[in-house]
mmCIF file with all atom_site columns, C-alpha atoms and ligand atoms in Angstrom:
data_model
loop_
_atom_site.group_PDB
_atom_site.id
_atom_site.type_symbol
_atom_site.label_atom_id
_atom_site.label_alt_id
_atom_site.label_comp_id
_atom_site.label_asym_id
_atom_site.label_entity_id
_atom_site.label_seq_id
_atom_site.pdbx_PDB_ins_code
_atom_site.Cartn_x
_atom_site.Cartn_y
_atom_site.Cartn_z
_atom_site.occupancy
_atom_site.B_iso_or_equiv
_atom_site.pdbx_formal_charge
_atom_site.auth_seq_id
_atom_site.auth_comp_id
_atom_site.auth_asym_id
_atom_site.auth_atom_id
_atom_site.pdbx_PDB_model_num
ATOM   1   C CA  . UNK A 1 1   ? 8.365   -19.653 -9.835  1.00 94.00 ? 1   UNK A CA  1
ATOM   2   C CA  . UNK A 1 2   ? 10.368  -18.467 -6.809  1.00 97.00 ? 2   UNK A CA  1
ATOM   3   C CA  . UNK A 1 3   ? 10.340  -20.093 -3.463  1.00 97.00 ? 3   UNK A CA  1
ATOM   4   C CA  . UNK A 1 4   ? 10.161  -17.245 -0.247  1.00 97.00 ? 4   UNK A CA  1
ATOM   5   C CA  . UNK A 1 5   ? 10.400  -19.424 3.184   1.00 96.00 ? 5   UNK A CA  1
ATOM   6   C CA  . UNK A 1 6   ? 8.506   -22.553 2.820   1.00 95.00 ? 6   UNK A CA  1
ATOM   7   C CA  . UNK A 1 7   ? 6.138   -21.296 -0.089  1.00 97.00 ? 7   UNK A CA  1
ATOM   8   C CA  . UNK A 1 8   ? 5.874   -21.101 -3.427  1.00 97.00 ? 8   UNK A CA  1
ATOM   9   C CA  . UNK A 1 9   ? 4.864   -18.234 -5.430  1.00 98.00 ? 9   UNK A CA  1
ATOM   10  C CA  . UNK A 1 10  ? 4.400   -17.498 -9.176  1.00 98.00 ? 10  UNK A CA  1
ATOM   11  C CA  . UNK A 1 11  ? 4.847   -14.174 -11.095 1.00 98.00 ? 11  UNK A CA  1
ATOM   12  C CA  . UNK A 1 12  ? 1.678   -12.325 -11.730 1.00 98.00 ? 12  UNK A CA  1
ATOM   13  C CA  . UNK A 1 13  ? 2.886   -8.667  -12.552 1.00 98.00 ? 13  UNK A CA  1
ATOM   14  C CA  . UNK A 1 14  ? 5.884   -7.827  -13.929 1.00 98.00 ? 14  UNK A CA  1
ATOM   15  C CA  . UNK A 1 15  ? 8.054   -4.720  -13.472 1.00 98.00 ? 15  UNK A CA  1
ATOM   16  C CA  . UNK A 1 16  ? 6.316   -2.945  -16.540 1.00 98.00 ? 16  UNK A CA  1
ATOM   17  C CA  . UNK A 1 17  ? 2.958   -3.548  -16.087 1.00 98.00 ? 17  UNK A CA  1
ATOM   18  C CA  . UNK A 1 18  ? 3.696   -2.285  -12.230 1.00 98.00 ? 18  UNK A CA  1
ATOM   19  C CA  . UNK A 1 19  ? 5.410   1.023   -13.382 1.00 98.00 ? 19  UNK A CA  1
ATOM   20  C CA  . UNK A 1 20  ? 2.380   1.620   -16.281 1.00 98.00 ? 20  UNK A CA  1
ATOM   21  C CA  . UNK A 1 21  ? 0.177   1.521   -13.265 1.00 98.00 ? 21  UNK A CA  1
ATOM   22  C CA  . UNK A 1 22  ? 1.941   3.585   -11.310 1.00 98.00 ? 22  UNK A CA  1
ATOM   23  C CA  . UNK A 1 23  ? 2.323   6.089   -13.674 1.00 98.00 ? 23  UNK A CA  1
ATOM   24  C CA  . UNK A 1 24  ? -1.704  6.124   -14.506 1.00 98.00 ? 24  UNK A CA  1
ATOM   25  C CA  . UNK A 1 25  ? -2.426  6.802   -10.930 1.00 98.00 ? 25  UNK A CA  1
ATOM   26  C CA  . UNK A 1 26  ? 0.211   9.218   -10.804 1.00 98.00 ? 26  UNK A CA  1
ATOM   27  C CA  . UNK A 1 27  ? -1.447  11.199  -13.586 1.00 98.00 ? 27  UNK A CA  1
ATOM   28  C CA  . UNK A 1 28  ? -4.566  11.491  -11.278 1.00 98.00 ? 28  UNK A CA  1
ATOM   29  C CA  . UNK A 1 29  ? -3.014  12.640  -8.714  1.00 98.00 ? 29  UNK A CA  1
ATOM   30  C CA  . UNK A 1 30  ? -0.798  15.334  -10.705 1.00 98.00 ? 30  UNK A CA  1
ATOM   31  C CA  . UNK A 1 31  ? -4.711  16.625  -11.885 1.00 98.00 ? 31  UNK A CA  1
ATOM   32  C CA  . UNK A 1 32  ? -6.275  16.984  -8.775  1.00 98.00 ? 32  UNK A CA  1
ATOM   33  C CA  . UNK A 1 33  ? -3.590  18.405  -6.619  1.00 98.00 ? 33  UNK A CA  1
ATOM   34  C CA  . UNK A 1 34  ? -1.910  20.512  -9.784  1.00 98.00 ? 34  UNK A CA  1
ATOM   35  C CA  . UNK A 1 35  ? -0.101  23.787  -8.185  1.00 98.00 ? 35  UNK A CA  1
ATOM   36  C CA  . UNK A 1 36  ? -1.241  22.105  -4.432  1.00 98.00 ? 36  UNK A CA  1
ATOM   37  C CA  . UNK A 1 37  ? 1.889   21.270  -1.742  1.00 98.00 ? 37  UNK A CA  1
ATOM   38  C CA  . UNK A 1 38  ? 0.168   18.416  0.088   1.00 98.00 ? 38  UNK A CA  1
ATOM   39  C CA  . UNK A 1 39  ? 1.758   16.103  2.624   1.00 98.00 ? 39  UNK A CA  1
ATOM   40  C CA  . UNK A 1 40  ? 2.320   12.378  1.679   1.00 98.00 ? 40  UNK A CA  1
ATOM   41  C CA  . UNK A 1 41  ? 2.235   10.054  3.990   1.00 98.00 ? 41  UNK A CA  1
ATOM   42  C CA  . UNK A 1 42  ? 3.923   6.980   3.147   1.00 98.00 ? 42  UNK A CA  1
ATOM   43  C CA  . UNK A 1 43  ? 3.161   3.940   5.511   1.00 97.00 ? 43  UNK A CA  1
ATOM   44  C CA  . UNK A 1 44  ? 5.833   1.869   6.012   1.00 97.00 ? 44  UNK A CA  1
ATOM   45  C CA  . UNK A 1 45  ? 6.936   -1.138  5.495   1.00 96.00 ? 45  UNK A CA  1
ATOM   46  C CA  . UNK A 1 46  ? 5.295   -2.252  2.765   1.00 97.00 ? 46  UNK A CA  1
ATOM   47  C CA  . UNK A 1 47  ? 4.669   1.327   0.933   1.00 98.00 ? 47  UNK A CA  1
ATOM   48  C CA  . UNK A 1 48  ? 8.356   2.082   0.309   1.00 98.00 ? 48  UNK A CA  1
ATOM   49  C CA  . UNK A 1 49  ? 8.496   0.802   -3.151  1.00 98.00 ? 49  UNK A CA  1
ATOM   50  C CA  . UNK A 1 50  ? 5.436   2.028   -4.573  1.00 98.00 ? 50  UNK A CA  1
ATOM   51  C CA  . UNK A 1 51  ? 6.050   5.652   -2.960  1.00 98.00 ? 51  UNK A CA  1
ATOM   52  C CA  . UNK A 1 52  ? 9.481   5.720   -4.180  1.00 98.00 ? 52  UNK A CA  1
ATOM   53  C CA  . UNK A 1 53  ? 8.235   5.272   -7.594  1.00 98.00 ? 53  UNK A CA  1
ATOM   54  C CA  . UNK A 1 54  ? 5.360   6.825   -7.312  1.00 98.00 ? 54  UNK A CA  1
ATOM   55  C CA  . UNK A 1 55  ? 6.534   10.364  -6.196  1.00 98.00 ? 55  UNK A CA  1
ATOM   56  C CA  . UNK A 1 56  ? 9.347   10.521  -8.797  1.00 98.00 ? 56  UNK A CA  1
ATOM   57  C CA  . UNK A 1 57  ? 6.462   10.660  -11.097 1.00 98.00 ? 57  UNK A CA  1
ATOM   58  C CA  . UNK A 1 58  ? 4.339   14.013  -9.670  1.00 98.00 ? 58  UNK A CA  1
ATOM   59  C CA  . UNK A 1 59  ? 4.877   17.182  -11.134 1.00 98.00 ? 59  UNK A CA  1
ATOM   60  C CA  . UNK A 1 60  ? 3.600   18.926  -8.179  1.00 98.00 ? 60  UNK A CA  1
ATOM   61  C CA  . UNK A 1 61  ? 5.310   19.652  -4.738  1.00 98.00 ? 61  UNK A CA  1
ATOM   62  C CA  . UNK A 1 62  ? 4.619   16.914  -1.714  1.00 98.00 ? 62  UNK A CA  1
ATOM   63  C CA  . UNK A 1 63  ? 6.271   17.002  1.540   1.00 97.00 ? 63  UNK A CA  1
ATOM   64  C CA  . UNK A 1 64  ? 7.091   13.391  1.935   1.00 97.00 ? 64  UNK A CA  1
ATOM   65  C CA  . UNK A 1 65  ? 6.638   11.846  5.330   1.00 97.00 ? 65  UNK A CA  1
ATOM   66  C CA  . UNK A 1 66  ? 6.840   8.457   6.736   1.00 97.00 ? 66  UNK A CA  1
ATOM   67  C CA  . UNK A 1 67  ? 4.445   6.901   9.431   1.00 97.00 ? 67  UNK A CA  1
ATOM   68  C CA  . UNK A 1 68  ? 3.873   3.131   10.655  1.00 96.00 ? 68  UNK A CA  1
ATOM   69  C CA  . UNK A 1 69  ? 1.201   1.431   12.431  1.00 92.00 ? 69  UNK A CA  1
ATOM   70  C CA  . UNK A 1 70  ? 1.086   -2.440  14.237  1.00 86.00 ? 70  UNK A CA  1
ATOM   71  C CA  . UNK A 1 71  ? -0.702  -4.334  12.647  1.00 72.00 ? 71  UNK A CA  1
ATOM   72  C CA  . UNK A 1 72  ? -3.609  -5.420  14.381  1.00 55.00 ? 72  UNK A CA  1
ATOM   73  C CA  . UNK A 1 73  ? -3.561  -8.789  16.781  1.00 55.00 ? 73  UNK A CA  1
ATOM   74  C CA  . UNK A 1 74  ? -5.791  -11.687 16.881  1.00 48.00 ? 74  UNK A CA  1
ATOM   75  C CA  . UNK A 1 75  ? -9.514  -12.553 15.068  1.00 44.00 ? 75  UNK A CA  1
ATOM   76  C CA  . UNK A 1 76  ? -10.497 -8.203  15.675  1.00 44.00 ? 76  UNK A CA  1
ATOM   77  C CA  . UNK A 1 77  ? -10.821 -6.847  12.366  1.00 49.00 ? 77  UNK A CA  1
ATOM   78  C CA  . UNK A 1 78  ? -12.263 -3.590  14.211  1.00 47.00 ? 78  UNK A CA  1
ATOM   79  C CA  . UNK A 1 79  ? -9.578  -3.187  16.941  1.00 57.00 ? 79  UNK A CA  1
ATOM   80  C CA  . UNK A 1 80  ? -7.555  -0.438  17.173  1.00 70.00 ? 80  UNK A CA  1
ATOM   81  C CA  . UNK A 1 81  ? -4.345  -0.052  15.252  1.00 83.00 ? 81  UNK A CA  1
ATOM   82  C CA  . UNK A 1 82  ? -1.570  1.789   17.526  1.00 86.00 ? 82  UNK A CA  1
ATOM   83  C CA  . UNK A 1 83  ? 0.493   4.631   15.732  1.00 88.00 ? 83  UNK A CA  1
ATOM   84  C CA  . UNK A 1 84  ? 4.451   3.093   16.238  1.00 90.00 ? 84  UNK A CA  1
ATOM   85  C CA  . UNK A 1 85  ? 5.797   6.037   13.808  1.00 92.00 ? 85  UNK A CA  1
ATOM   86  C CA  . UNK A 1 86  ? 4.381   9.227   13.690  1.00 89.00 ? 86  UNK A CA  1
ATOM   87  C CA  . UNK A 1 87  ? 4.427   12.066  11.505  1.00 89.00 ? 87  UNK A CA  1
ATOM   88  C CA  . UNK A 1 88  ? 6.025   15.051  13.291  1.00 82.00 ? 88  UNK A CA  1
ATOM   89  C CA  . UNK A 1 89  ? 5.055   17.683  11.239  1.00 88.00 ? 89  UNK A CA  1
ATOM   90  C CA  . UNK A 1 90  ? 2.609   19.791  11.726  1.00 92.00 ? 90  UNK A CA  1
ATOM   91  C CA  . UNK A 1 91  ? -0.466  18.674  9.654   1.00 96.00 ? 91  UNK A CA  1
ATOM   92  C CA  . UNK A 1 92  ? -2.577  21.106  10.726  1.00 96.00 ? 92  UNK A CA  1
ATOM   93  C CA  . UNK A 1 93  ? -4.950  22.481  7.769   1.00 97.00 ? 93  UNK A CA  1
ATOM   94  C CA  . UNK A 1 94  ? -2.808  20.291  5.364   1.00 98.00 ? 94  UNK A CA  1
ATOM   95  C CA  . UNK A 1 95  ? -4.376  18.181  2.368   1.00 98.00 ? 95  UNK A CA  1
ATOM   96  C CA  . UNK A 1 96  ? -2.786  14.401  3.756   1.00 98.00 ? 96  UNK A CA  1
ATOM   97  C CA  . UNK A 1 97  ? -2.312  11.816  0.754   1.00 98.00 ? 97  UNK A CA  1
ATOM   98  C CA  . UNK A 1 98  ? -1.719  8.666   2.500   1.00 98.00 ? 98  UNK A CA  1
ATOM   99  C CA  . UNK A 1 99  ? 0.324   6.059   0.640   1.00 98.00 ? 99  UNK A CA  1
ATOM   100 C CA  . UNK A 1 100 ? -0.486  2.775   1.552   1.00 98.00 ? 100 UNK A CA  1
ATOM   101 C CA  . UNK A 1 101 ? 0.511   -0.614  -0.114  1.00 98.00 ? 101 UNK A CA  1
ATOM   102 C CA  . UNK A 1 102 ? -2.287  -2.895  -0.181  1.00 97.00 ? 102 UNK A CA  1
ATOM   103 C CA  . UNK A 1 103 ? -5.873  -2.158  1.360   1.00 97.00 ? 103 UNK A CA  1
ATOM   104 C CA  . UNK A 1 104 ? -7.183  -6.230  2.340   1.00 95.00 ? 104 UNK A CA  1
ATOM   105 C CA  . UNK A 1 105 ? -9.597  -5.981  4.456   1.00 94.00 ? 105 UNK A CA  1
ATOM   106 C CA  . UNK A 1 106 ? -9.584  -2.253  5.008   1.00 95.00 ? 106 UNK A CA  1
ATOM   107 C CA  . UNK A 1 107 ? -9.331  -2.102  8.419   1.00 92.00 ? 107 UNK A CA  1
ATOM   108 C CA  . UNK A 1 108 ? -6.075  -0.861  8.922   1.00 94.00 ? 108 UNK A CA  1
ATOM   109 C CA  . UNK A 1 109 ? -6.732  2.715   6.897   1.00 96.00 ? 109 UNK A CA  1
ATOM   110 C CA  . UNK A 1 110 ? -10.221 2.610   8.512   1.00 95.00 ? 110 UNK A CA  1
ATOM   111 C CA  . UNK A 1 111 ? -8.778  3.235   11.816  1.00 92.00 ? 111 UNK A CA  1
ATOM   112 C CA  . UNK A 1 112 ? -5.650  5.263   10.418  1.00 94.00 ? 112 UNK A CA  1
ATOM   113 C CA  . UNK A 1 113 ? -7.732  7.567   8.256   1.00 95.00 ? 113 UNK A CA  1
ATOM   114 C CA  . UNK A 1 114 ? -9.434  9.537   11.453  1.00 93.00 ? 114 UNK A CA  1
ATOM   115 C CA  . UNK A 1 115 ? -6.237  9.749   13.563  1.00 92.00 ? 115 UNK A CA  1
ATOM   116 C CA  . UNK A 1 116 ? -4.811  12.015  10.906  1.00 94.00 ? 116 UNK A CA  1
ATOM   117 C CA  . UNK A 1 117 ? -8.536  14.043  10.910  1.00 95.00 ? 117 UNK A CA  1
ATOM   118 C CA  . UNK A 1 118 ? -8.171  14.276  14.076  1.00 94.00 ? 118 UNK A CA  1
ATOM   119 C CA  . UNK A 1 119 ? -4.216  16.335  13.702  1.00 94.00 ? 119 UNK A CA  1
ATOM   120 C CA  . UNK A 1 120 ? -6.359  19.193  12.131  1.00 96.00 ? 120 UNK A CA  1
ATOM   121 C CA  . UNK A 1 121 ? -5.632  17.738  8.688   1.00 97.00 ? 121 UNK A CA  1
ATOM   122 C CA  . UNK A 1 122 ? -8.009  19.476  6.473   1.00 98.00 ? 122 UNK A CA  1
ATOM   123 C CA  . UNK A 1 123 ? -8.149  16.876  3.828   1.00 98.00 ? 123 UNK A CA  1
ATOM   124 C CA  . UNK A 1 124 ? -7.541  13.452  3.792   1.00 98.00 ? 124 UNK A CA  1
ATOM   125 C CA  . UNK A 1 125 ? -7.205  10.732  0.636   1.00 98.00 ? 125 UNK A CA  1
ATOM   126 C CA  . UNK A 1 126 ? -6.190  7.438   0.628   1.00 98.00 ? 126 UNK A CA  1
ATOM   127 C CA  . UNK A 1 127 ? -3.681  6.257   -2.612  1.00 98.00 ? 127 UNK A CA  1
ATOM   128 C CA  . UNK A 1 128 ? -3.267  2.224   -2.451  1.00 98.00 ? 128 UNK A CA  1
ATOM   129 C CA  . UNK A 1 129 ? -1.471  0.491   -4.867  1.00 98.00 ? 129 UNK A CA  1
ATOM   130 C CA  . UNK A 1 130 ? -3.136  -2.627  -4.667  1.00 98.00 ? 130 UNK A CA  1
ATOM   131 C CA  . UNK A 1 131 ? -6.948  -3.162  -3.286  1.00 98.00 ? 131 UNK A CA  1
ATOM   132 C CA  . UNK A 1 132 ? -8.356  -6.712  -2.903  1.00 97.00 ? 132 UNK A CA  1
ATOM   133 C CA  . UNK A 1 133 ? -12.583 -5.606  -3.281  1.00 97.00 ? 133 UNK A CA  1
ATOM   134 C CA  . UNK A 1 134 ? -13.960 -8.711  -1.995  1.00 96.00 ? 134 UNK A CA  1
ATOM   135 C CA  . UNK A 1 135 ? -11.761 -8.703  0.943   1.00 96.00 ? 135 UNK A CA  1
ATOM   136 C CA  . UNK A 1 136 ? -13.022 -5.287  2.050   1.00 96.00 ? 136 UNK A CA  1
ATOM   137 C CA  . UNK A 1 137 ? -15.087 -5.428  5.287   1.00 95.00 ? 137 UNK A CA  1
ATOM   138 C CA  . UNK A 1 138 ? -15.205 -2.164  6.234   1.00 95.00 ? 138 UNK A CA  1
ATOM   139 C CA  . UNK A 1 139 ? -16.699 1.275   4.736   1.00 97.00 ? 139 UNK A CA  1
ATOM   140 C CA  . UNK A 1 140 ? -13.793 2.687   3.396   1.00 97.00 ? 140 UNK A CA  1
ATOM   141 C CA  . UNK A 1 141 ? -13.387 4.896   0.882   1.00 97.00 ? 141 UNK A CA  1
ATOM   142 C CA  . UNK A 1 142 ? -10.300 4.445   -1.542  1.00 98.00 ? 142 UNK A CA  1
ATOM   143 C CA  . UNK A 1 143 ? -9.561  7.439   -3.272  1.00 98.00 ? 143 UNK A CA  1
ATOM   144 C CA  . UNK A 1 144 ? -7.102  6.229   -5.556  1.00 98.00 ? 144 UNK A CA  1
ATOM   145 C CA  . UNK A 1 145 ? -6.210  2.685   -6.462  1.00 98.00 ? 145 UNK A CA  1
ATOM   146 C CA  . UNK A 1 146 ? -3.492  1.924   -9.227  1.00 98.00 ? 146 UNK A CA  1
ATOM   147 C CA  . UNK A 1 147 ? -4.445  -1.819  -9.610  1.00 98.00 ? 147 UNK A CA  1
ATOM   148 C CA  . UNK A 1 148 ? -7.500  -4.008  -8.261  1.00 98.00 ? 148 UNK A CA  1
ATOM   149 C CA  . UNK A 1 149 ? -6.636  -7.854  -7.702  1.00 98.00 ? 149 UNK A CA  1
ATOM   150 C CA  . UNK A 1 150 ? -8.133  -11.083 -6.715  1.00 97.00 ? 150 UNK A CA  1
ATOM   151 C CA  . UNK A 1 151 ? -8.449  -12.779 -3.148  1.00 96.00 ? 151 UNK A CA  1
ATOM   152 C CA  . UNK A 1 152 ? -4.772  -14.241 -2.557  1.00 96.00 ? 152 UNK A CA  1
ATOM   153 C CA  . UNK A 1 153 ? -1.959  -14.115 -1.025  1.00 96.00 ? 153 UNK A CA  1
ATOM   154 C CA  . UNK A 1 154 ? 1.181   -12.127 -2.826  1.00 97.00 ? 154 UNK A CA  1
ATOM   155 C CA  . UNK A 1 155 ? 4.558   -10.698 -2.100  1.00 97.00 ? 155 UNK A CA  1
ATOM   156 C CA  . UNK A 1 156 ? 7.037   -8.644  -4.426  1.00 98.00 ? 156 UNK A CA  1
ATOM   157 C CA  . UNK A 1 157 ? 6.953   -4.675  -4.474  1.00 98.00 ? 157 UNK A CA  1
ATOM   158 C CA  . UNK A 1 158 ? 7.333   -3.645  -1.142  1.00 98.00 ? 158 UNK A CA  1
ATOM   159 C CA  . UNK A 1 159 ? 4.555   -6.373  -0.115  1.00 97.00 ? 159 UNK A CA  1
ATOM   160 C CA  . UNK A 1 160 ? 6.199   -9.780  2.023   1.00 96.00 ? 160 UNK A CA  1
ATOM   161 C CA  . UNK A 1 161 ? 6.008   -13.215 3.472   1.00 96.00 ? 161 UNK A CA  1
ATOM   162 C CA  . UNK A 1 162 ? 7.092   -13.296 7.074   1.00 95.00 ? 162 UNK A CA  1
ATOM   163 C CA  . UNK A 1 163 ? 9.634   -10.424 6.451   1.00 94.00 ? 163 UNK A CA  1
ATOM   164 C CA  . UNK A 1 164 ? 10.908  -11.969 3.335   1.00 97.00 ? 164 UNK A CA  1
ATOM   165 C CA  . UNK A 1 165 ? 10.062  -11.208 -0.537  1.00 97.00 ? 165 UNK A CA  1
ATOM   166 C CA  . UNK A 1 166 ? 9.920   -7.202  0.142   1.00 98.00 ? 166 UNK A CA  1
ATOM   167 C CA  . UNK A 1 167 ? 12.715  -6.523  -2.471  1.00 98.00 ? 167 UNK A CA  1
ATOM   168 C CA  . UNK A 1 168 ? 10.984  -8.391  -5.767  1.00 98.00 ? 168 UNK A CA  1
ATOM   169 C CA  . UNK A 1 169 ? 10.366  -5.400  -8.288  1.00 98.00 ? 169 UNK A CA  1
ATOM   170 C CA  . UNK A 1 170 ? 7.854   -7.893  -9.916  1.00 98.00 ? 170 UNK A CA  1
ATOM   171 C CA  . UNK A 1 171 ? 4.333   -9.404  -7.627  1.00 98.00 ? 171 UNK A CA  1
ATOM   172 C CA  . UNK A 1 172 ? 4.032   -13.037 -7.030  1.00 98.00 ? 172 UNK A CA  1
ATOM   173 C CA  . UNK A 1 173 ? 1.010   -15.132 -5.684  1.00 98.00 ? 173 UNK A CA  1
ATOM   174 C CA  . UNK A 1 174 ? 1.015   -18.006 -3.065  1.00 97.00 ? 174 UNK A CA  1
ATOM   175 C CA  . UNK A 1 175 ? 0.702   -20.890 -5.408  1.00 96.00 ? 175 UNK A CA  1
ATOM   176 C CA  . UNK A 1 176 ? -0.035  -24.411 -3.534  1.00 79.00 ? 176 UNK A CA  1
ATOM   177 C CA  . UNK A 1 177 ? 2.915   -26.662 -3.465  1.00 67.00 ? 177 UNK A CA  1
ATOM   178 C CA  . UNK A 1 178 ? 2.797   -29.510 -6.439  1.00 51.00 ? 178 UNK A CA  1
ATOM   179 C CA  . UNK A 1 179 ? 3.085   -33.021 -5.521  1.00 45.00 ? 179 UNK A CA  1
ATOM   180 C CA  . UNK A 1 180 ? 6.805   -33.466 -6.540  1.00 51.00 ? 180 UNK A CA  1
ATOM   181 C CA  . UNK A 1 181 ? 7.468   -30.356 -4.428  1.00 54.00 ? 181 UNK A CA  1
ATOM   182 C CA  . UNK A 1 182 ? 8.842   -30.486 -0.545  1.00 51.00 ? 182 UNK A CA  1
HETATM 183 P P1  . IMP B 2 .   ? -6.019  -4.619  5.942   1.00 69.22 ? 1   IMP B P1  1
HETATM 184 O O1  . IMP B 2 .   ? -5.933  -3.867  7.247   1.00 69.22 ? 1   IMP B O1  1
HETATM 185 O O2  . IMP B 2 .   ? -6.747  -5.922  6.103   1.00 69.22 ? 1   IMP B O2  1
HETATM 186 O O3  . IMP B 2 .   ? -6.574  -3.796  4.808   1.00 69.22 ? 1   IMP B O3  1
HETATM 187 O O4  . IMP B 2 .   ? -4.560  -5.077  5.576   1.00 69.22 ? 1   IMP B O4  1
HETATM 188 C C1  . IMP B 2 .   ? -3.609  -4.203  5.118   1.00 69.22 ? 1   IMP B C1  1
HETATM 189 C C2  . IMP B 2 .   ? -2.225  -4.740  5.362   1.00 69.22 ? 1   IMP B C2  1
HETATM 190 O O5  . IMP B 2 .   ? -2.166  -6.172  5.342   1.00 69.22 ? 1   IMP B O5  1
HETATM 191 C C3  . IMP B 2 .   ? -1.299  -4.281  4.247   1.00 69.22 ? 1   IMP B C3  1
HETATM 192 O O6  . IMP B 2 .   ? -0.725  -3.032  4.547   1.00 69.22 ? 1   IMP B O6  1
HETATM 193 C C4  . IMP B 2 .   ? -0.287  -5.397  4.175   1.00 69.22 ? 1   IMP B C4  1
HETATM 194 O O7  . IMP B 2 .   ? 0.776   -5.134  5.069   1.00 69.22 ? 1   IMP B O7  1
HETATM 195 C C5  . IMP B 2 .   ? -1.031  -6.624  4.648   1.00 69.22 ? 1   IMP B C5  1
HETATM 196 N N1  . IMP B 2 .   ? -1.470  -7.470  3.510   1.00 69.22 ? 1   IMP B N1  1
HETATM 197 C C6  . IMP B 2 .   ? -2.728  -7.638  3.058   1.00 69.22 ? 1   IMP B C6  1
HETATM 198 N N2  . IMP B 2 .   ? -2.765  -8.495  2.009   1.00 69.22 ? 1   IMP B N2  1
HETATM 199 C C7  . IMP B 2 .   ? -1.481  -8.879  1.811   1.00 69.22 ? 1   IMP B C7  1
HETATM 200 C C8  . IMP B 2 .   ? -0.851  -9.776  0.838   1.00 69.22 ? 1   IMP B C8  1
HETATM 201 O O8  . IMP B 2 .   ? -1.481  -10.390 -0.044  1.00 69.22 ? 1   IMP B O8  1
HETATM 202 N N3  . IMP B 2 .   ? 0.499   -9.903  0.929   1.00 69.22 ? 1   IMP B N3  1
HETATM 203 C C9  . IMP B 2 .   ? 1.236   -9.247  1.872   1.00 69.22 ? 1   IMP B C9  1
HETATM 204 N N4  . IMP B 2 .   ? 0.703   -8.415  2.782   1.00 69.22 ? 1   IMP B N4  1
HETATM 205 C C10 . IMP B 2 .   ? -0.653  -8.229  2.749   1.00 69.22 ? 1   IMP B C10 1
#
């Protein structure tokens, strides 16, 4: 058990199971874009880890590119999510692999997924590491997925609490605190 903040959380994937699973997504990816130089997005924050490991891993040729997005504000789970970090390069008639961390509800790579369409991209694929299913409220379409989990809250690999927990090469859930606990 580790405490981030003012919450507890306990382990629930360790380092090894995380890099099998990265590896087994990486080996679909190496198929379908064998011989292929396509652009990788990787959304930051929480994506660093898993692209870092992830593209050490491909035997093909991506340019690697970074982008962020807010997050978006209040009860909207359709609003619009503002670009804060673009990609610069030209995208134009480019197969796009965006990297993503964890798709919750969906809505942020619902509304990220068509402002890269509209750059002229000519493909564009969505690689997650982590998809909640029953959280999904949108129609999106995950491409690639290395690991489905349950409804609740978790930090570690990339993914945080309030800023904190980012750095844990193993993924912790929220547990509840225990009586004997602050
Ligand atoms: P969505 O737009 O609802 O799909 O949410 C996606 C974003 O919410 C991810 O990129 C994460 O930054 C964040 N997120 C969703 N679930 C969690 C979680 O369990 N822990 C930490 N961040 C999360």
């Amino acid at each position: 058990m580790i405490k981030i903040l003012d919450r507890y959380f306990e382990l629930s994937y360790s380092h090894e199971v995380i890099q099998e699973k990265v590896k087994e997504v990486a080996a679909r990816l190496n198929k379908d874009y064998e011989g292929m130089n396509p652009v990788m997005v990787c959304i930051l924050n929480g994506a660093f880890m898993f692209a870092s490991d992830l593209v050490r891993e491909l035997t093909f040729q991506p340019e690697i590119l970074f982008a962020k997005f807010s997050s978006y504000e209040g009860m909207s789970t359709t609003g619009h999510v503002r670009e804060l970090i673009g990609v610069n390069a030209n995208i134009q008639a480019r197969d796009v692999i965006i990297v993503e961390d964890i798709v919750d509800t969906g809505t942020t790579m619902y509304n990220v997924l068509p402002q890269f369409l509209n750059k002229g991209a000519k493909s564009v694929k969505i690689c997650t590491f982590l998809q909640k299913p029953e959280c999904l409220t949108v129609p999106l379409k995950v491409d690639y997925c290395a690991m489905e989990i349950p409804n609740a809250f978790i930090v570690g690999y990339g993914l945080d609490y309030n800023g904190m927990g980012r750095n844990y090469r193993d993924i912790y859930t929220v547990v509840e605190k225990a009586e004997n606990q602050e």
